Amino acid sequence: MRIDLHAHSTASDGTDTPAELVATAAAAGIDVLALTDHDTTAGWADAVDALPVGLRLIRGAEFSCIAPDGRDAHVSVHLLGYLFDPTSQAIIAEQARLRTERRMRLLAMAQRMAADGFPVDPDEFLAGLPPESPAGRPHLARALMSAGVVGSVDEAFRRFLHNRGPYYTGRVDTDVHAAIRMVRAAGGVAVLAHAAARRRGPVIDHSVIAELAAEGLAGVEVDHPDHADDDRAALRDLAGALGLLVTGSSDYHGTNKTVSLGQETTEPEALEQIEELAASGRVAAVTADRRRVR
Ligand code: AMP
Ligand code: FE
Ligand code: FE
Ligand code: ZN
């Protein structure tokens, strides 16, 4: 069984459409795939409709959150929510707020770059973003590529867009405690994404993960392409001590990142635990032969 529980489509900042994503997953020999676009569930329907026989889809989303870092500041954290009810009004409203927040923040970054003489037209850039979708820095990276400023998305992040980069502009993300409550109230399961991805910036302290576990966090993503071996070992120990389930996933973004689907995987037992925890029977995993039974 190959289980990959973290992947993005064009519904957020991936480059495969939801239909292409499920086809790519099946071709890569993956048995279970979670679609976890940033701050939206808009890709779910197309992924379900295009689901190849033999592939199971876990519907999810990645919530952009802010958490205390356990020292005296705050850090950006991403929370994966699985199998929650997408008609939850709290989730719908917060995701809509974040989509606007994302666009305004990217506009501010483009404006700052334009003011410094980079060949980006902020209004044109904003108009060119996919409507209604949670745009992210990869979209700005692509605009910089098109303008010939950089040769790759990676270079754009390295030189300009990373969390401590010269044009980084903050965004008002969801309080992680509120996000965990929202996901749970909607019958879903909350797993902390890439909690030790140090190259992105400061990371959350283990003491804060312990607090989140007490509030209903169900698991941590231990195996992630951005995690060093010693961090994986430490997170695995922490999960064991706190009774959290452990996942492993690629965080695939198509050609916006160099990772491949299934590069990191989750044990079947962890998936079983996630499905058992999902209180709402309305949002079970789907397979092609019972995709109408929702
Ligand atoms: P944003 O959502 O606008 O804060 O941008 C964060 C997104 O940028 C992440 O979800 C990744 O998709 C992507 N990202 C972060 N760091 C890098 C990097 N070094 N290279 C390529 N993509 C990155
Ligand atoms: Fe992303
Ligand atoms: Fe993330
Ligand atoms: Zn992700």
Short mmCIF file of C-alpha atoms and ligand atoms in Angstrom, two decimals:
data_model
loop_
_atom_site.label_atom_id
_atom_site.label_comp_id
_atom_site.label_asym_id
_atom_site.label_seq_id
_atom_site.Cartn_x
_atom_site.Cartn_y
_atom_site.Cartn_z
CA MET A 1 0.00 0.00 0.00
CA ARG A 2 1.36 3.40 -0.99
CA ILE A 3 -0.38 6.22 0.84
CA ASP A 4 0.41 9.88 0.19
CA LEU A 5 -1.67 12.25 2.32
CA HIS A 6 -0.55 15.71 1.20
CA ALA A 7 -0.80 17.01 -2.38
CA HIS A 8 -1.79 20.23 -4.13
CA SER A 9 -3.63 20.93 -7.39
CA THR A 10 -4.34 24.01 -9.49
CA ALA A 11 -7.18 24.68 -7.03
CA SER A 12 -4.35 26.22 -4.96
CA ASP A 13 -0.66 26.42 -5.87
CA GLY A 14 -0.01 23.10 -7.60
CA THR A 15 0.37 22.79 -11.36
CA ASP A 16 -1.70 19.63 -12.02
CA THR A 17 -5.46 20.05 -12.28
CA PRO A 18 -7.33 17.88 -9.76
CA ALA A 19 -8.12 15.45 -12.61
CA GLU A 20 -4.47 15.34 -13.70
CA LEU A 21 -3.38 14.87 -10.09
CA VAL A 22 -5.45 11.73 -9.51
CA ALA A 23 -4.35 10.34 -12.88
CA THR A 24 -0.69 11.04 -12.03
CA ALA A 25 -1.14 9.38 -8.64
CA ALA A 26 -2.64 6.24 -10.17
CA ALA A 27 0.14 6.11 -12.78
CA ALA A 28 2.73 6.46 -9.99
CA GLY A 29 1.30 3.37 -8.29
CA ILE A 30 -0.27 5.21 -5.38
CA ASP A 31 -3.21 3.50 -3.67
CA VAL A 32 -4.48 6.32 -1.48
CA LEU A 33 -4.07 10.04 -2.16
CA ALA A 34 -5.20 13.02 -0.10
CA LEU A 35 -5.96 16.24 -1.96
CA THR A 36 -4.97 19.02 0.45
CA ASP A 37 -5.09 22.35 -1.34
CA HIS A 38 -4.34 25.47 0.66
CA ASP A 39 -7.47 27.07 2.14
CA THR A 40 -9.98 25.58 -0.29
CA THR A 41 -12.04 22.50 -1.05
CA ALA A 42 -12.74 23.69 -4.61
CA GLY A 43 -10.73 20.87 -6.19
CA TRP A 44 -12.61 18.01 -4.50
CA ALA A 45 -15.43 17.61 -7.02
CA ASP A 46 -13.18 17.41 -10.07
CA ALA A 47 -10.85 14.97 -8.33
CA VAL A 48 -13.77 12.72 -7.38
CA ASP A 49 -15.21 12.85 -10.90
CA ALA A 50 -11.87 11.92 -12.45
CA LEU A 51 -10.93 9.27 -9.88
CA PRO A 52 -9.31 6.26 -11.59
CA VAL A 53 -10.42 2.80 -10.51
CA GLY A 54 -8.11 1.49 -7.79
CA LEU A 55 -7.21 4.87 -6.31
CA ARG A 56 -8.81 6.04 -3.08
CA LEU A 57 -9.16 9.73 -2.44
CA ILE A 58 -9.06 11.31 0.99
CA ARG A 59 -10.55 14.77 0.82
CA GLY A 60 -8.68 17.38 2.82
CA ALA A 61 -7.27 20.88 2.92
CA GLU A 62 -4.22 22.63 4.32
CA PHE A 63 -5.09 25.52 6.61
CA SER A 64 -2.71 28.50 6.84
CA CYS A 65 -2.31 29.14 10.54
CA ILE A 66 -0.43 31.13 13.11
CA ALA A 67 0.76 29.57 16.37
CA PRO A 68 2.72 30.64 19.44
CA ASP A 69 6.28 29.43 18.86
CA GLY A 70 6.76 28.38 22.50
CA ARG A 71 9.27 31.15 23.09
CA ASP A 72 7.78 34.63 22.90
CA ALA A 73 6.83 35.09 19.29
CA HIS A 74 4.55 33.49 16.72
CA VAL A 75 5.26 31.12 13.85
CA SER A 76 3.48 30.21 10.67
CA VAL A 77 2.20 26.63 10.77
CA HIS A 78 0.13 24.61 8.33
CA LEU A 79 -2.63 22.35 9.56
CA LEU A 80 -3.90 19.47 7.45
CA GLY A 81 -7.60 18.78 7.89
CA TYR A 82 -8.92 15.46 6.62
CA LEU A 83 -12.44 14.25 5.96
CA PHE A 84 -14.21 17.31 7.36
CA ASP A 85 -17.64 18.42 6.23
CA PRO A 86 -17.06 20.98 3.45
CA THR A 87 -20.43 22.61 4.15
CA SER A 88 -19.21 23.77 7.59
CA GLN A 89 -20.04 27.48 7.60
CA ALA A 90 -17.10 28.28 9.87
CA ILE A 91 -14.67 26.65 7.43
CA ILE A 92 -16.29 28.18 4.35
CA ALA A 93 -16.15 31.68 5.84
CA GLU A 94 -12.56 31.39 7.08
CA GLN A 95 -11.31 29.95 3.78
CA ALA A 96 -13.03 32.77 1.88
CA ARG A 97 -11.41 35.35 4.16
CA LEU A 98 -8.00 33.76 3.61
CA ARG A 99 -8.35 33.71 -0.16
CA THR A 100 -8.85 37.49 -0.14
CA GLU A 101 -6.06 37.89 2.38
CA ARG A 102 -3.76 35.85 0.11
CA ARG A 103 -4.49 38.02 -2.94
CA MET A 104 -3.99 41.31 -1.10
CA ARG A 105 -0.74 40.09 0.38
CA LEU A 106 0.60 38.96 -3.01
CA LEU A 107 -0.43 42.31 -4.49
CA ALA A 108 1.58 44.06 -1.77
CA MET A 109 4.63 41.90 -2.54
CA ALA A 110 4.32 42.63 -6.28
CA GLN A 111 3.93 46.35 -5.57
CA ARG A 112 7.08 46.38 -3.47
CA MET A 113 9.02 44.59 -6.20
CA ALA A 114 7.66 46.94 -8.88
CA ALA A 115 8.65 49.94 -6.76
CA ASP A 116 12.20 48.57 -6.72
CA GLY A 117 12.20 48.40 -10.52
CA PHE A 118 11.40 44.75 -11.15
CA PRO A 119 9.40 44.20 -14.35
CA VAL A 120 6.13 43.15 -12.70
CA ASP A 121 2.90 45.06 -13.21
CA PRO A 122 1.04 44.52 -9.90
CA ASP A 123 -2.44 45.10 -11.36
CA GLU A 124 -1.80 42.82 -14.31
CA PHE A 125 -0.37 40.19 -11.95
CA LEU A 126 -3.44 40.37 -9.71
CA ALA A 127 -5.81 40.20 -12.69
CA GLY A 128 -3.93 37.15 -13.99
CA LEU A 129 -4.37 35.11 -10.81
CA PRO A 130 -6.92 32.33 -11.08
CA PRO A 131 -10.18 33.84 -9.86
CA GLU A 132 -11.55 32.57 -6.55
CA SER A 133 -8.50 30.44 -5.86
CA PRO A 134 -6.10 30.72 -2.91
CA ALA A 135 -3.12 32.19 -4.72
CA GLY A 136 0.31 31.87 -3.17
CA ARG A 137 3.89 32.94 -3.58
CA PRO A 138 4.44 30.26 -6.25
CA HIS A 139 2.15 32.35 -8.49
CA LEU A 140 4.38 35.39 -7.98
CA ALA A 141 7.43 33.18 -8.57
CA ARG A 142 5.94 32.13 -11.92
CA ALA A 143 5.28 35.76 -12.87
CA LEU A 144 8.94 36.54 -12.09
CA MET A 145 9.95 33.60 -14.28
CA SER A 146 7.80 34.84 -17.16
CA ALA A 147 9.36 38.28 -16.80
CA GLY A 148 12.83 36.72 -17.03
CA VAL A 149 13.82 37.82 -13.52
CA VAL A 150 14.51 34.27 -12.34
CA GLY A 151 14.99 30.92 -14.03
CA SER A 152 12.93 28.81 -11.64
CA VAL A 153 10.36 28.91 -8.84
CA ASP A 154 13.07 27.73 -6.51
CA GLU A 155 15.37 30.61 -7.46
CA ALA A 156 12.52 33.09 -6.91
CA PHE A 157 12.04 31.74 -3.38
CA ARG A 158 15.76 31.65 -2.65
CA ARG A 159 16.41 35.21 -3.77
CA PHE A 160 13.19 37.12 -3.10
CA LEU A 161 10.20 35.33 -1.66
CA HIS A 162 11.27 33.15 1.27
CA ASN A 163 9.97 33.93 4.76
CA ARG A 164 12.93 36.11 5.61
CA GLY A 165 13.33 37.40 2.05
CA PRO A 166 13.48 41.07 1.07
CA TYR A 167 9.89 41.21 -0.28
CA TYR A 168 8.20 38.90 2.17
CA THR A 169 4.95 40.41 3.35
CA GLY A 170 2.91 38.87 6.14
CA ARG A 171 -0.66 37.71 6.05
CA VAL A 172 -3.32 37.34 8.74
CA ASP A 173 -3.60 33.58 9.06
CA THR A 174 -5.99 31.52 11.17
CA ASP A 175 -5.22 30.98 14.83
CA VAL A 176 -4.15 27.33 14.98
CA HIS A 177 -6.31 26.61 18.03
CA ALA A 178 -9.36 27.94 16.18
CA ALA A 179 -8.44 25.90 13.10
CA ILE A 180 -8.21 22.68 15.11
CA ARG A 181 -11.60 23.40 16.65
CA MET A 182 -13.12 24.18 13.24
CA VAL A 183 -11.84 20.96 11.69
CA ARG A 184 -13.00 18.85 14.62
CA ALA A 185 -16.40 20.52 14.79
CA ALA A 186 -16.83 19.63 11.11
CA GLY A 187 -16.11 15.96 11.84
CA GLY A 188 -12.57 16.11 10.49
CA VAL A 189 -9.13 15.06 11.67
CA ALA A 190 -6.34 17.60 12.23
CA VAL A 191 -2.69 16.78 11.50
CA LEU A 192 0.16 19.28 11.84
CA ALA A 193 1.99 19.64 8.50
CA HIS A 194 5.78 19.86 8.10
CA ALA A 195 6.35 21.02 11.68
CA ALA A 196 10.14 20.89 11.31
CA ALA A 197 10.60 22.48 7.87
CA ARG A 198 13.40 24.71 9.10
CA ARG A 199 14.48 26.06 5.73
CA ARG A 200 11.16 27.94 5.58
CA GLY A 201 11.79 29.80 8.82
CA PRO A 202 11.47 29.36 12.58
CA VAL A 203 9.53 26.25 13.61
CA ILE A 204 7.04 25.49 16.36
CA ASP A 205 8.37 24.25 19.70
CA HIS A 206 7.54 20.73 20.85
CA SER A 207 5.91 22.16 23.99
CA VAL A 208 3.35 23.91 21.77
CA ILE A 209 2.69 20.70 19.82
CA ALA A 210 1.95 19.09 23.19
CA GLU A 211 -0.60 21.85 23.93
CA LEU A 212 -2.21 21.36 20.52
CA ALA A 213 -2.41 17.62 21.14
CA ALA A 214 -4.30 18.32 24.35
CA GLU A 215 -6.75 20.41 22.32
CA GLY A 216 -7.52 17.78 19.75
CA LEU A 217 -4.66 17.68 17.27
CA ALA A 218 -4.66 14.07 16.07
CA GLY A 219 -1.32 13.68 14.36
CA VAL A 220 1.94 15.07 13.02
CA GLU A 221 3.44 14.80 9.57
CA VAL A 222 6.82 13.32 10.40
CA ASP A 223 8.11 12.20 7.01
CA HIS A 224 8.19 15.25 4.75
CA PRO A 225 10.75 16.20 2.08
CA ASP A 226 11.76 19.32 4.05
CA HIS A 227 12.50 17.39 7.27
CA ALA A 228 16.02 16.42 8.31
CA ASP A 229 16.58 12.92 9.70
CA ASP A 230 17.20 14.05 13.28
CA ASP A 231 14.04 16.18 13.25
CA ARG A 232 12.05 13.20 11.97
CA ALA A 233 13.35 11.07 14.82
CA ALA A 234 12.55 13.75 17.40
CA LEU A 235 9.04 14.31 16.03
CA ARG A 236 8.42 10.56 15.96
CA ASP A 237 9.43 10.31 19.63
CA LEU A 238 7.21 13.25 20.49
CA ALA A 239 4.26 11.68 18.67
CA GLY A 240 4.82 8.46 20.58
CA ALA A 241 4.92 10.31 23.89
CA LEU A 242 1.78 12.33 23.12
CA GLY A 243 -0.21 9.54 21.48
CA LEU A 244 -0.33 11.35 18.14
CA LEU A 245 -0.54 9.44 14.88
CA VAL A 246 2.33 9.79 12.42
CA THR A 247 1.98 10.52 8.72
CA GLY A 248 4.40 10.79 5.82
CA SER A 249 3.62 12.67 2.62
CA SER A 250 5.23 14.31 -0.39
CA ASP A 251 3.53 17.76 -0.33
CA TYR A 252 3.49 17.45 -4.11
CA HIS A 253 2.96 20.72 -6.03
CA GLY A 254 3.50 19.52 -9.63
CA THR A 255 6.31 21.44 -11.33
CA ASN A 256 6.23 24.18 -8.67
CA LYS A 257 8.40 21.87 -6.53
CA THR A 258 10.89 19.14 -7.29
CA VAL A 259 9.29 16.44 -5.12
CA SER A 260 7.37 13.56 -6.68
CA LEU A 261 4.11 11.98 -5.60
CA GLY A 262 4.68 9.11 -3.18
CA GLN A 263 8.18 10.32 -2.32
CA GLU A 264 7.17 10.01 1.34
CA THR A 265 4.37 7.74 2.50
CA THR A 266 2.04 6.98 5.41
CA GLU A 267 1.60 3.61 7.11
CA PRO A 268 -1.82 1.97 6.57
CA GLU A 269 -2.41 1.89 10.34
CA ALA A 270 -2.19 5.68 10.53
CA LEU A 271 -4.71 6.04 7.70
CA GLU A 272 -7.03 3.64 9.52
CA GLN A 273 -6.78 5.78 12.64
CA ILE A 274 -7.60 8.92 10.64
CA GLU A 275 -10.65 7.27 9.12
CA GLU A 276 -11.80 5.99 12.51
CA LEU A 277 -11.42 9.44 14.02
CA ALA A 278 -13.42 11.11 11.26
CA ALA A 279 -16.69 11.37 13.10
CA SER A 280 -18.75 12.39 10.12
CA GLY A 281 -19.86 9.53 7.89
CA ARG A 282 -20.74 12.07 5.23
CA VAL A 283 -17.18 12.60 4.09
CA ALA A 284 -15.77 9.09 3.83
CA ALA A 285 -12.91 8.28 1.48
CA VAL A 286 -14.14 7.68 -2.03
CA THR A 287 -13.24 5.11 -4.64
CA ALA A 288 -14.21 5.22 -8.28
CA ASP A 289 -16.80 2.47 -7.99
CA ARG A 290 -18.73 4.23 -5.22
CA ARG A 291 -18.08 7.84 -6.03
CA ARG A 292 -21.80 8.63 -6.17
CA VAL A 293 -22.38 7.34 -2.66
CA ARG A 294 -21.46 10.43 -0.70
P1 AMP B 1 2.28 31.22 0.55
O1 AMP B 1 1.14 30.24 0.58
O2 AMP B 1 2.03 32.35 -0.35
O3 AMP B 1 2.75 31.62 1.91
O4 AMP B 1 3.49 30.42 -0.10
C1 AMP B 1 3.91 29.23 0.49
C2 AMP B 1 3.99 28.16 -0.56
O5 AMP B 1 5.12 28.37 -1.34
C3 AMP B 1 4.15 26.78 0.02
O6 AMP B 1 2.92 26.15 0.21
C4 AMP B 1 4.89 26.07 -1.06
O7 AMP B 1 3.98 25.69 -2.04
C5 AMP B 1 5.72 27.14 -1.68
N1 AMP B 1 7.13 27.20 -1.25
C6 AMP B 1 7.64 27.53 -0.06
N2 AMP B 1 8.99 27.52 -0.08
C7 AMP B 1 9.33 27.16 -1.34
C8 AMP B 1 10.57 26.98 -2.02
N3 AMP B 1 11.76 27.18 -1.39
N4 AMP B 1 10.54 26.61 -3.30
C9 AMP B 1 9.37 26.43 -3.93
N5 AMP B 1 8.17 26.59 -3.36
C10 AMP B 1 8.16 26.96 -2.07
FE FE B 2 1.86 25.34 -1.41
FE FE B 3 2.34 23.57 3.76
ZN ZN B 4 1.25 21.65 1.31
#
